[in-house]
Coordinates of C-alpha atoms in Angstrom, one line a residue:
M877 CA 8.9 -16.9 -7.7
A878 CA 12.2 -16.8 -9.6
S879 CA 10.8 -14.4 -12.2
C880 CA 9.4 -12.2 -9.4
W881 CA 12.8 -12.1 -7.8
W882 CA 14.5 -11.1 -11.1
R883 CA 12.0 -8.3 -11.6
W884 CA 12.6 -7.0 -8.1
R885 CA 16.4 -7.1 -8.5
R886 CA 16.1 -5.4 -11.9
G887 CA 13.8 -2.8 -10.4
C888 CA 16.0 -2.0 -7.4
A889 CA 19.2 -1.8 -9.3
W890 CA 20.4 1.8 -9.9
R891 CA 21.0 3.0 -13.4
P892 CA 21.8 6.5 -14.8
A893 CA 18.9 8.7 -15.9
A894 CA 17.4 7.7 -19.2
R895 CA 18.7 9.6 -22.2
S896 CA 16.1 8.6 -24.7
P897 CA 13.8 11.3 -25.9
G898 CA 10.2 11.5 -24.7
P899 CA 7.3 10.2 -26.8
G900 CA 7.1 12.1 -30.0
A901 CA 10.2 14.2 -29.2
P902 CA 12.3 15.1 -32.2
G903 CA 15.6 15.1 -30.5
G904 CA 17.5 13.4 -27.7
A905 CA 17.7 14.4 -24.1
G906 CA 21.2 15.8 -24.6
T907 CA 20.2 18.3 -27.4
P908 CA 21.3 21.8 -26.3
G909 CA 18.8 24.5 -26.0
P910 CA 15.6 25.0 -24.0
R911 CA 15.1 21.3 -23.4
A912 CA 18.7 20.9 -22.0
A913 CA 18.0 23.8 -19.7
A914 CA 14.8 22.3 -18.6
R915 CA 16.6 19.0 -17.8
A916 CA 19.2 21.0 -15.7
G917 CA 16.3 22.6 -13.9
A918 CA 14.7 19.2 -13.3
Q919 CA 17.8 18.0 -11.5
M920 CA 17.6 21.0 -9.1
S921 CA 13.9 20.3 -8.8
C922 CA 14.6 16.7 -7.8
F923 CA 17.1 17.9 -5.3
N924 CA 14.5 20.2 -3.7
L925 CA 11.9 17.4 -3.9
M926 CA 14.1 15.1 -1.9
K927 CA 14.8 17.8 0.7
S928 CA 11.0 18.1 1.2
L929 CA 10.7 14.3 1.3
K930 CA 13.3 14.1 4.0
S931 CA 11.7 16.9 6.1
A932 CA 8.3 15.2 5.8
F933 CA 9.6 11.8 6.7
P934 CA 12.8 12.4 8.8
T935 CA 13.2 8.8 9.8
M936 CA 13.6 7.6 6.3
Y937 CA 17.1 7.1 4.7
H938 CA 18.3 9.6 2.2
I939 CA 16.8 8.7 -1.2
S940 CA 17.9 10.5 -4.3
R941 CA 17.5 9.5 -7.9
F942 CA 20.9 11.0 -8.6
H943 CA 22.9 9.7 -5.7
H944 CA 21.7 6.3 -4.4
T945 CA 24.2 3.6 -5.4
T946 CA 23.5 1.2 -2.6
S947 CA 23.0 -2.4 -3.5
A948 CA 19.7 -4.1 -2.8
V949 CA 18.9 -4.0 0.9
C950 CA 18.3 -7.3 2.5
C951 CA 15.0 -7.3 4.4
R952 CA 15.6 -10.6 6.3
S953 CA 16.4 -10.4 10.0
K954 CA 19.7 -11.7 11.1
A955 CA 18.1 -13.1 14.3
Q956 CA 15.9 -15.9 13.2
S957 CA 13.7 -17.7 15.7
G958 CA 15.6 -21.1 15.2
E959 CA 12.2 -22.8 14.6
K960 CA 11.0 -24.1 11.3
Y961 CA 10.3 -21.3 8.8
T962 CA 6.8 -21.4 7.6
D963 CA 4.8 -19.7 4.7
P964 CA 3.4 -16.6 6.5
F965 CA 0.0 -17.1 4.9
K966 CA -0.2 -20.7 6.1
L967 CA 0.9 -19.6 9.5
G968 CA -1.5 -16.7 9.7
L969 CA -4.5 -18.5 8.3
R970 CA -4.5 -21.0 11.1
D971 CA -6.2 -18.4 13.2
L972 CA -8.4 -17.2 10.4
K973 CA -10.4 -20.4 9.6
G974 CA -13.9 -19.4 8.8
L975 CA -12.9 -15.7 8.4
Y976 CA -15.4 -14.8 5.6
K977 CA -18.1 -17.0 7.2
D978 CA -17.7 -15.0 10.4
I979 CA -17.8 -11.7 8.5
R980 CA -21.0 -12.7 6.8
K981 CA -22.5 -13.4 10.2
E982 CA -21.6 -9.9 11.2
L983 CA -23.5 -8.7 8.1
F984 CA -26.7 -10.6 8.9
I985 CA -29.3 -8.8 6.8
S986 CA -32.9 -9.7 6.0
T987 CA -33.1 -7.8 2.7
T988 CA -31.9 -10.2 -0.1
E989 CA -30.4 -7.6 -2.5
L990 CA -28.6 -5.7 0.3
K991 CA -27.2 -9.0 1.6
E992 CA -25.9 -10.0 -1.8
M993 CA -24.2 -6.6 -2.3
S994 CA -22.6 -6.5 1.2
E995 CA -21.3 -10.1 0.9
Y996 CA -20.1 -9.7 -2.7
Y997 CA -16.4 -9.3 -2.0
F998 CA -16.4 -11.6 1.0
D999 CA -16.2 -14.7 -1.3
G1000 CA -13.1 -16.2 0.2
K1001 CA -11.1 -15.8 -3.0
G1002 CA -8.8 -13.1 -1.7
K1003 CA -5.4 -13.6 0.1
A1004 CA -6.6 -11.9 3.3
F1005 CA -3.3 -10.0 3.3
R1006 CA -4.4 -7.6 6.1
P1007 CA -6.0 -10.1 8.4
V1008 CA -2.9 -12.3 8.1
I1009 CA -0.7 -9.5 9.1
V1010 CA -3.0 -8.7 12.1
V1011 CA -3.0 -12.2 13.6
L1012 CA 0.7 -12.7 13.0
M1013 CA 1.4 -9.4 14.8
A1014 CA -1.0 -10.5 17.6
R1015 CA 1.0 -13.7 18.1
A1016 CA 4.3 -12.0 17.8
C1017 CA 3.4 -9.4 20.5
N1018 CA 1.8 -12.0 22.8
I1019 CA 5.0 -14.2 22.6
H1020 CA 7.1 -11.1 23.2
H1021 CA 5.1 -10.2 26.3
D1022 CA 4.5 -13.4 28.1
N1023 CA 5.4 -16.2 25.7
S1024 CA 1.7 -16.8 25.0
R1025 CA 1.1 -18.5 21.7
D1026 CA -2.7 -18.0 21.7
V1027 CA -4.5 -15.3 19.7
Q1028 CA -7.2 -13.7 21.9
A1029 CA -10.7 -13.6 20.6
S1030 CA -10.6 -9.8 20.7
Q1031 CA -7.4 -9.8 18.6
R1032 CA -9.0 -12.1 16.0
A1033 CA -12.0 -9.8 16.0
V1034 CA -9.7 -6.9 15.0
A1035 CA -8.6 -9.0 12.0
L1036 CA -12.2 -9.3 10.9
I1037 CA -12.9 -5.6 11.5
T1038 CA -9.8 -4.7 9.5
E1039 CA -11.0 -6.7 6.5
M1040 CA -14.5 -5.2 6.8
I1041 CA -13.2 -1.6 6.9
H1042 CA -10.9 -2.4 3.9
T1043 CA -13.7 -3.8 1.9
A1044 CA -16.1 -1.0 2.7
S1045 CA -13.4 1.4 1.4
L1046 CA -13.1 -0.5 -1.8
V1047 CA -16.8 -0.3 -2.4
H1048 CA -16.8 3.4 -1.9
D1049 CA -13.6 3.9 -3.9
D1050 CA -15.1 2.1 -6.9
V1051 CA -18.0 4.5 -6.8
I1052 CA -15.8 7.6 -6.7
D1053 CA -13.6 6.2 -9.5
D1054 CA -16.4 4.8 -11.5
A1055 CA -14.5 1.5 -11.6
S1056 CA -15.9 -1.4 -13.6
S1057 CA -13.8 -4.3 -12.3
R1058 CA -12.2 -5.4 -9.1
R1059 CA -10.6 -8.7 -8.2
G1060 CA -11.3 -10.0 -11.7
K1061 CA -15.1 -9.4 -11.6
H1062 CA -17.6 -6.6 -12.0
T1063 CA -17.7 -4.0 -9.2
V1064 CA -20.7 -3.6 -6.9
N1065 CA -21.5 -0.2 -8.5
K1066 CA -21.6 -1.6 -12.0
I1067 CA -24.0 -4.4 -11.0
W1068 CA -26.3 -2.6 -8.6
G1069 CA -25.7 1.1 -9.4
E1070 CA -23.8 3.8 -7.5
K1071 CA -26.4 4.8 -5.0
K1072 CA -26.9 1.3 -3.8
A1073 CA -23.2 0.6 -3.7
V1074 CA -22.6 3.6 -1.4
L1075 CA -25.3 2.2 1.0
A1076 CA -23.7 -1.2 0.9
G1077 CA -20.3 0.2 1.8
D1078 CA -22.0 2.2 4.6
L1079 CA -23.6 -1.0 5.9
I1080 CA -20.3 -2.9 6.0
L1081 CA -18.7 0.0 7.8
S1082 CA -21.5 0.1 10.4
A1083 CA -21.2 -3.7 11.0
A1084 CA -17.5 -3.2 11.6
S1085 CA -18.3 -0.5 14.1
V1086 CA -20.7 -2.7 16.0
A1087 CA -18.1 -5.5 16.1
L1088 CA -15.5 -2.9 17.3
A1089 CA -17.7 -1.7 20.1
R1090 CA -18.2 -5.3 21.2
I1091 CA -14.5 -5.6 21.9
G1092 CA -15.1 -3.1 24.7
N1093 CA -11.6 -1.6 24.9
A1094 CA -11.7 2.2 24.7
A1095 CA -8.1 2.5 23.5
V1096 CA -8.7 0.0 20.6
I1097 CA -11.9 1.8 19.6
S1098 CA -10.0 5.1 19.4
I1099 CA -7.2 3.6 17.4
L1100 CA -9.4 2.0 14.8
T1101 CA -11.8 4.9 14.4
Q1102 CA -8.7 6.9 13.5
V1103 CA -8.5 4.7 10.4
I1104 CA -11.9 5.8 9.2
E1105 CA -11.0 9.5 9.6
D1106 CA -7.7 8.8 7.7
L1107 CA -9.6 7.1 4.8
V1108 CA -11.8 10.2 4.4
R1109 CA -8.9 12.6 4.6
G1110 CA -6.8 10.5 2.2
E1111 CA -9.6 10.5 -0.4
F1112 CA -9.8 14.3 -0.1
L1113 CA -6.0 14.5 -0.6
Q1114 CA -6.3 12.4 -3.7
L1115 CA -9.0 14.7 -5.1
G1116 CA -6.5 17.6 -4.9
S1117 CA -3.1 18.3 -6.4
K1118 CA -0.1 20.5 -5.5
E1119 CA 1.0 23.2 -8.0
N1120 CA 4.4 23.3 -6.2
E1121 CA 6.5 20.4 -7.6
N1122 CA 8.5 20.1 -4.4
E1123 CA 5.4 19.5 -2.3
R1124 CA 3.9 16.8 -4.6
F1125 CA 5.9 13.9 -3.3
A1126 CA 5.1 14.7 0.4
H1127 CA 1.4 15.1 -0.6
Y1128 CA 1.5 11.7 -2.4
L1129 CA 3.1 9.9 0.5
E1130 CA 0.7 11.5 3.0
K1131 CA -2.2 10.4 0.8
T1132 CA -0.7 6.9 0.6
F1133 CA -0.4 6.6 4.3
K1134 CA -4.0 7.7 5.0
K1135 CA -5.6 5.7 2.3
T1136 CA -3.6 2.4 2.6
A1137 CA -1.1 2.3 5.4
S1138 CA -3.1 3.7 8.3
L1139 CA -5.4 0.7 8.4
I1140 CA -2.5 -1.7 8.6
A1141 CA -0.6 0.4 11.1
N1142 CA -3.5 1.0 13.4
S1143 CA -4.7 -2.6 13.2
C1144 CA -1.3 -3.8 14.2
K1145 CA -1.2 -1.3 17.0
A1146 CA -4.7 -2.4 18.2
V1147 CA -3.8 -6.1 18.6
S1148 CA -0.5 -5.1 20.4
V1149 CA -2.5 -3.0 22.9
L1150 CA -4.8 -6.0 23.5
G1151 CA -1.9 -8.4 24.0
C1152 CA 0.8 -6.3 25.7
P1153 CA 0.8 -3.3 28.1
D1154 CA 4.2 -2.0 26.9
P1155 CA 3.9 1.3 24.8
T1156 CA 7.2 0.5 23.2
V1157 CA 5.7 -2.7 21.7
H1158 CA 2.7 -0.7 20.5
E1159 CA 5.0 1.7 18.6
I1160 CA 6.9 -1.3 17.1
A1161 CA 3.7 -2.8 15.8
Y1162 CA 2.5 0.6 14.4
Q1163 CA 5.8 1.3 12.7
Y1164 CA 5.9 -2.1 11.1
G1165 CA 2.4 -1.7 9.8
K1166 CA 2.9 1.8 8.6
N1167 CA 6.1 1.0 6.6
V1168 CA 4.8 -2.2 5.1
G1169 CA 1.5 -0.5 4.2
I1170 CA 3.3 2.4 2.3
A1171 CA 5.6 -0.1 0.6
F1172 CA 2.5 -2.2 -0.5
Q1173 CA 0.9 0.8 -2.1
L1174 CA 4.1 1.9 -3.8
I1175 CA 4.4 -1.5 -5.4
D1176 CA 0.8 -1.3 -6.4
D1177 CA 1.5 1.9 -8.1
V1178 CA 4.4 0.3 -9.9
L1179 CA 2.3 -2.6 -11.0
D1180 CA -0.2 -0.2 -12.6
F1181 CA 2.5 0.4 -15.2
T1182 CA 4.2 -3.1 -15.4
S1183 CA 1.4 -5.7 -15.1
C1184 CA -1.4 -6.6 -17.4
S1185 CA -5.1 -6.3 -16.6
D1186 CA -5.4 -10.1 -16.2
Q1187 CA -2.8 -10.2 -13.5
M1188 CA -4.1 -7.2 -11.6
G1189 CA -7.8 -8.1 -11.8
K1190 CA -8.5 -4.5 -12.8
P1191 CA -7.5 -2.2 -15.7
T1192 CA -3.9 -1.0 -15.8
S1193 CA -3.0 2.7 -16.2
A1194 CA -6.0 3.2 -14.0
D1195 CA -4.4 6.0 -11.9
L1196 CA -3.4 8.0 -15.0
K1197 CA -7.0 7.7 -16.3
L1198 CA -8.2 9.0 -12.9
G1199 CA -5.8 12.0 -13.2
L1200 CA -3.5 10.7 -10.4
A1201 CA 0.2 11.3 -10.4
T1202 CA 1.7 8.3 -8.4
G1203 CA 5.3 7.6 -7.5
P1204 CA 6.5 6.4 -11.0
V1205 CA 5.0 9.6 -12.6
L1206 CA 6.5 11.9 -10.0
F1207 CA 10.0 10.4 -10.4
A1208 CA 9.6 10.4 -14.2
C1209 CA 8.7 14.1 -14.1
Q1210 CA 12.3 14.8 -13.0
Q1211 CA 13.6 13.5 -16.3
F1212 CA 10.8 14.8 -18.4
P1213 CA 9.7 18.2 -17.0
E1214 CA 7.1 18.5 -19.7
M1215 CA 5.0 16.1 -17.6
N1216 CA 4.3 18.9 -15.1
A1217 CA 1.7 20.5 -17.3
M1218 CA 0.0 17.1 -17.7
I1219 CA 0.0 16.5 -14.0
M1220 CA -1.6 19.9 -13.3
R1221 CA -4.4 19.2 -15.8
R1222 CA -4.8 15.7 -14.4
F1223 CA -4.0 14.0 -17.8
N1224 CA -7.4 15.2 -19.2
L1225 CA -6.4 16.1 -22.7
P1226 CA -6.5 13.6 -25.6
G1227 CA -3.3 11.5 -25.7
D1228 CA -2.1 12.6 -22.2
V1229 CA -2.5 9.2 -20.6
D1230 CA -0.6 7.4 -23.4
R1231 CA 2.2 10.0 -23.5
A1232 CA 2.6 10.0 -19.7
R1233 CA 2.8 6.2 -19.7
Q1234 CA 5.5 6.3 -22.3
Y1235 CA 7.4 8.9 -20.4
V1236 CA 7.3 6.7 -17.2
L1237 CA 8.4 3.6 -19.1
Q1238 CA 11.3 5.5 -20.7
S1239 CA 12.4 7.0 -17.4
D1240 CA 13.6 5.2 -14.3
G1241 CA 10.4 6.1 -12.4
V1242 CA 9.4 2.5 -11.9
Q1243 CA 12.9 1.5 -10.6
Q1244 CA 13.0 4.5 -8.3
T1245 CA 9.5 3.8 -6.8
T1246 CA 10.5 0.2 -6.3
Y1247 CA 13.7 1.3 -4.5
L1248 CA 11.6 3.6 -2.3
A1249 CA 9.3 0.7 -1.4
Q1250 CA 12.4 -1.3 -0.6
R1251 CA 13.6 1.3 1.9
Y1252 CA 10.2 1.3 3.6
C1253 CA 10.3 -2.5 3.9
H1254 CA 13.8 -2.1 5.4
E1255 CA 12.3 0.2 8.0
A1256 CA 9.5 -2.3 8.7
V1257 CA 12.1 -5.0 9.3
K1258 CA 14.1 -2.8 11.6
A1259 CA 11.1 -2.2 13.7
I1260 CA 9.7 -5.8 14.0
S1261 CA 13.2 -7.2 14.6
K1262 CA 13.1 -5.6 18.1
L1263 CA 10.5 -8.2 19.2
R1264 CA 11.6 -11.5 20.7
P1265 CA 12.3 -14.1 18.0
S1266 CA 9.4 -16.2 17.1
P1267 CA 8.0 -17.9 13.9
E1268 CA 5.4 -15.2 13.7
R1269 CA 7.9 -12.4 13.9
D1270 CA 10.0 -14.1 11.2
A1271 CA 6.8 -14.5 9.1
L1272 CA 6.2 -10.8 9.3
I1273 CA 9.7 -10.2 8.1
Q1274 CA 9.1 -12.6 5.2
L1275 CA 5.8 -10.8 4.4
S1276 CA 7.7 -7.5 3.9
E1277 CA 9.9 -9.3 1.3
M1278 CA 6.8 -10.7 -0.4
V1279 CA 5.4 -7.2 -0.7
L1280 CA 8.3 -6.3 -2.9
T1281 CA 8.2 -9.4 -5.1
R1282 CA 4.4 -9.6 -5.7
D1283 CA 3.2 -9.3 -9.3
K1284 CA -0.5 -8.6 -8.6

């Protein structure tokens, strides 16, 4: 944990723009001539990028690579519950005993091969990050509303449905990306083939839909079906790219919300609807989930450059190989404008992936993306701190900190 904390502090600390030349560049960044002019243009480009970022996300703090000098933002709430502080995963998993066994019951299938494929990722070896957030939010909202410490059966069902939707999206993503490994083992598509993998993902999604209908709450059904629409729209956003440099970051953040954060945000909102009639609480739950979800993906994009394959359980630099320009790349582009051409051709020329990776590591793109994740976590804590103090609320605050310090 100490090493994780050091990496986080190092990542969040501001430092001036890197002056080292890009990979294979003959001169330094300060060399006069066309390159210096390009750098000056890049600074103006970054200013315009941040203007578009602020207009797309008006509730966020001002974030500028050239101006932020704030020290690390503390994500811990000043108002603790006064009760014993507990590991959020231990606290959340109390309500998730038999989680994967119950999911496999939802996937009851007579065909042996389809059963094996559908259950492949429900092996109990994951951290159950999303279900833990969901049940902690359920308890926090229930306590806030009427001091009830019980998680309703329907709220626990949302946690299962959340994990099923998430896993179905992983199966489909691996087909789209032609991925060969996930969570340290071969993907479904590599073992059984792409066509069967698509069908397995569909089956998991249909089982989740049946479980959702069984809850019988029209508002919750509407909230969670929005997630499926967002997943599809997010995938379409990822398949495209913006020629206008100033639109790229807003495009990237919108894709990040739809593909990752929407599921967490809407699942948190769903359990708040089931536990509390107050729309203000529903918005608190949604905002917490949205901000933590975006921060989670931002850190995931950072780890694609800073972690090894063994830690991640999947190949690193995977996004570059897929032609994707994530946060570290977009920030690095402001220091190395020559990356724009690579972004537009989706890193498809020989050597593009290696050159882009070197540009990112020589820039402060990793640090800036970490800083942005930190700001989103700060917003998540601001939201959840409006609930009545409880161990579950404090655990959600701690989870936002763990998002920043994770290394896989």
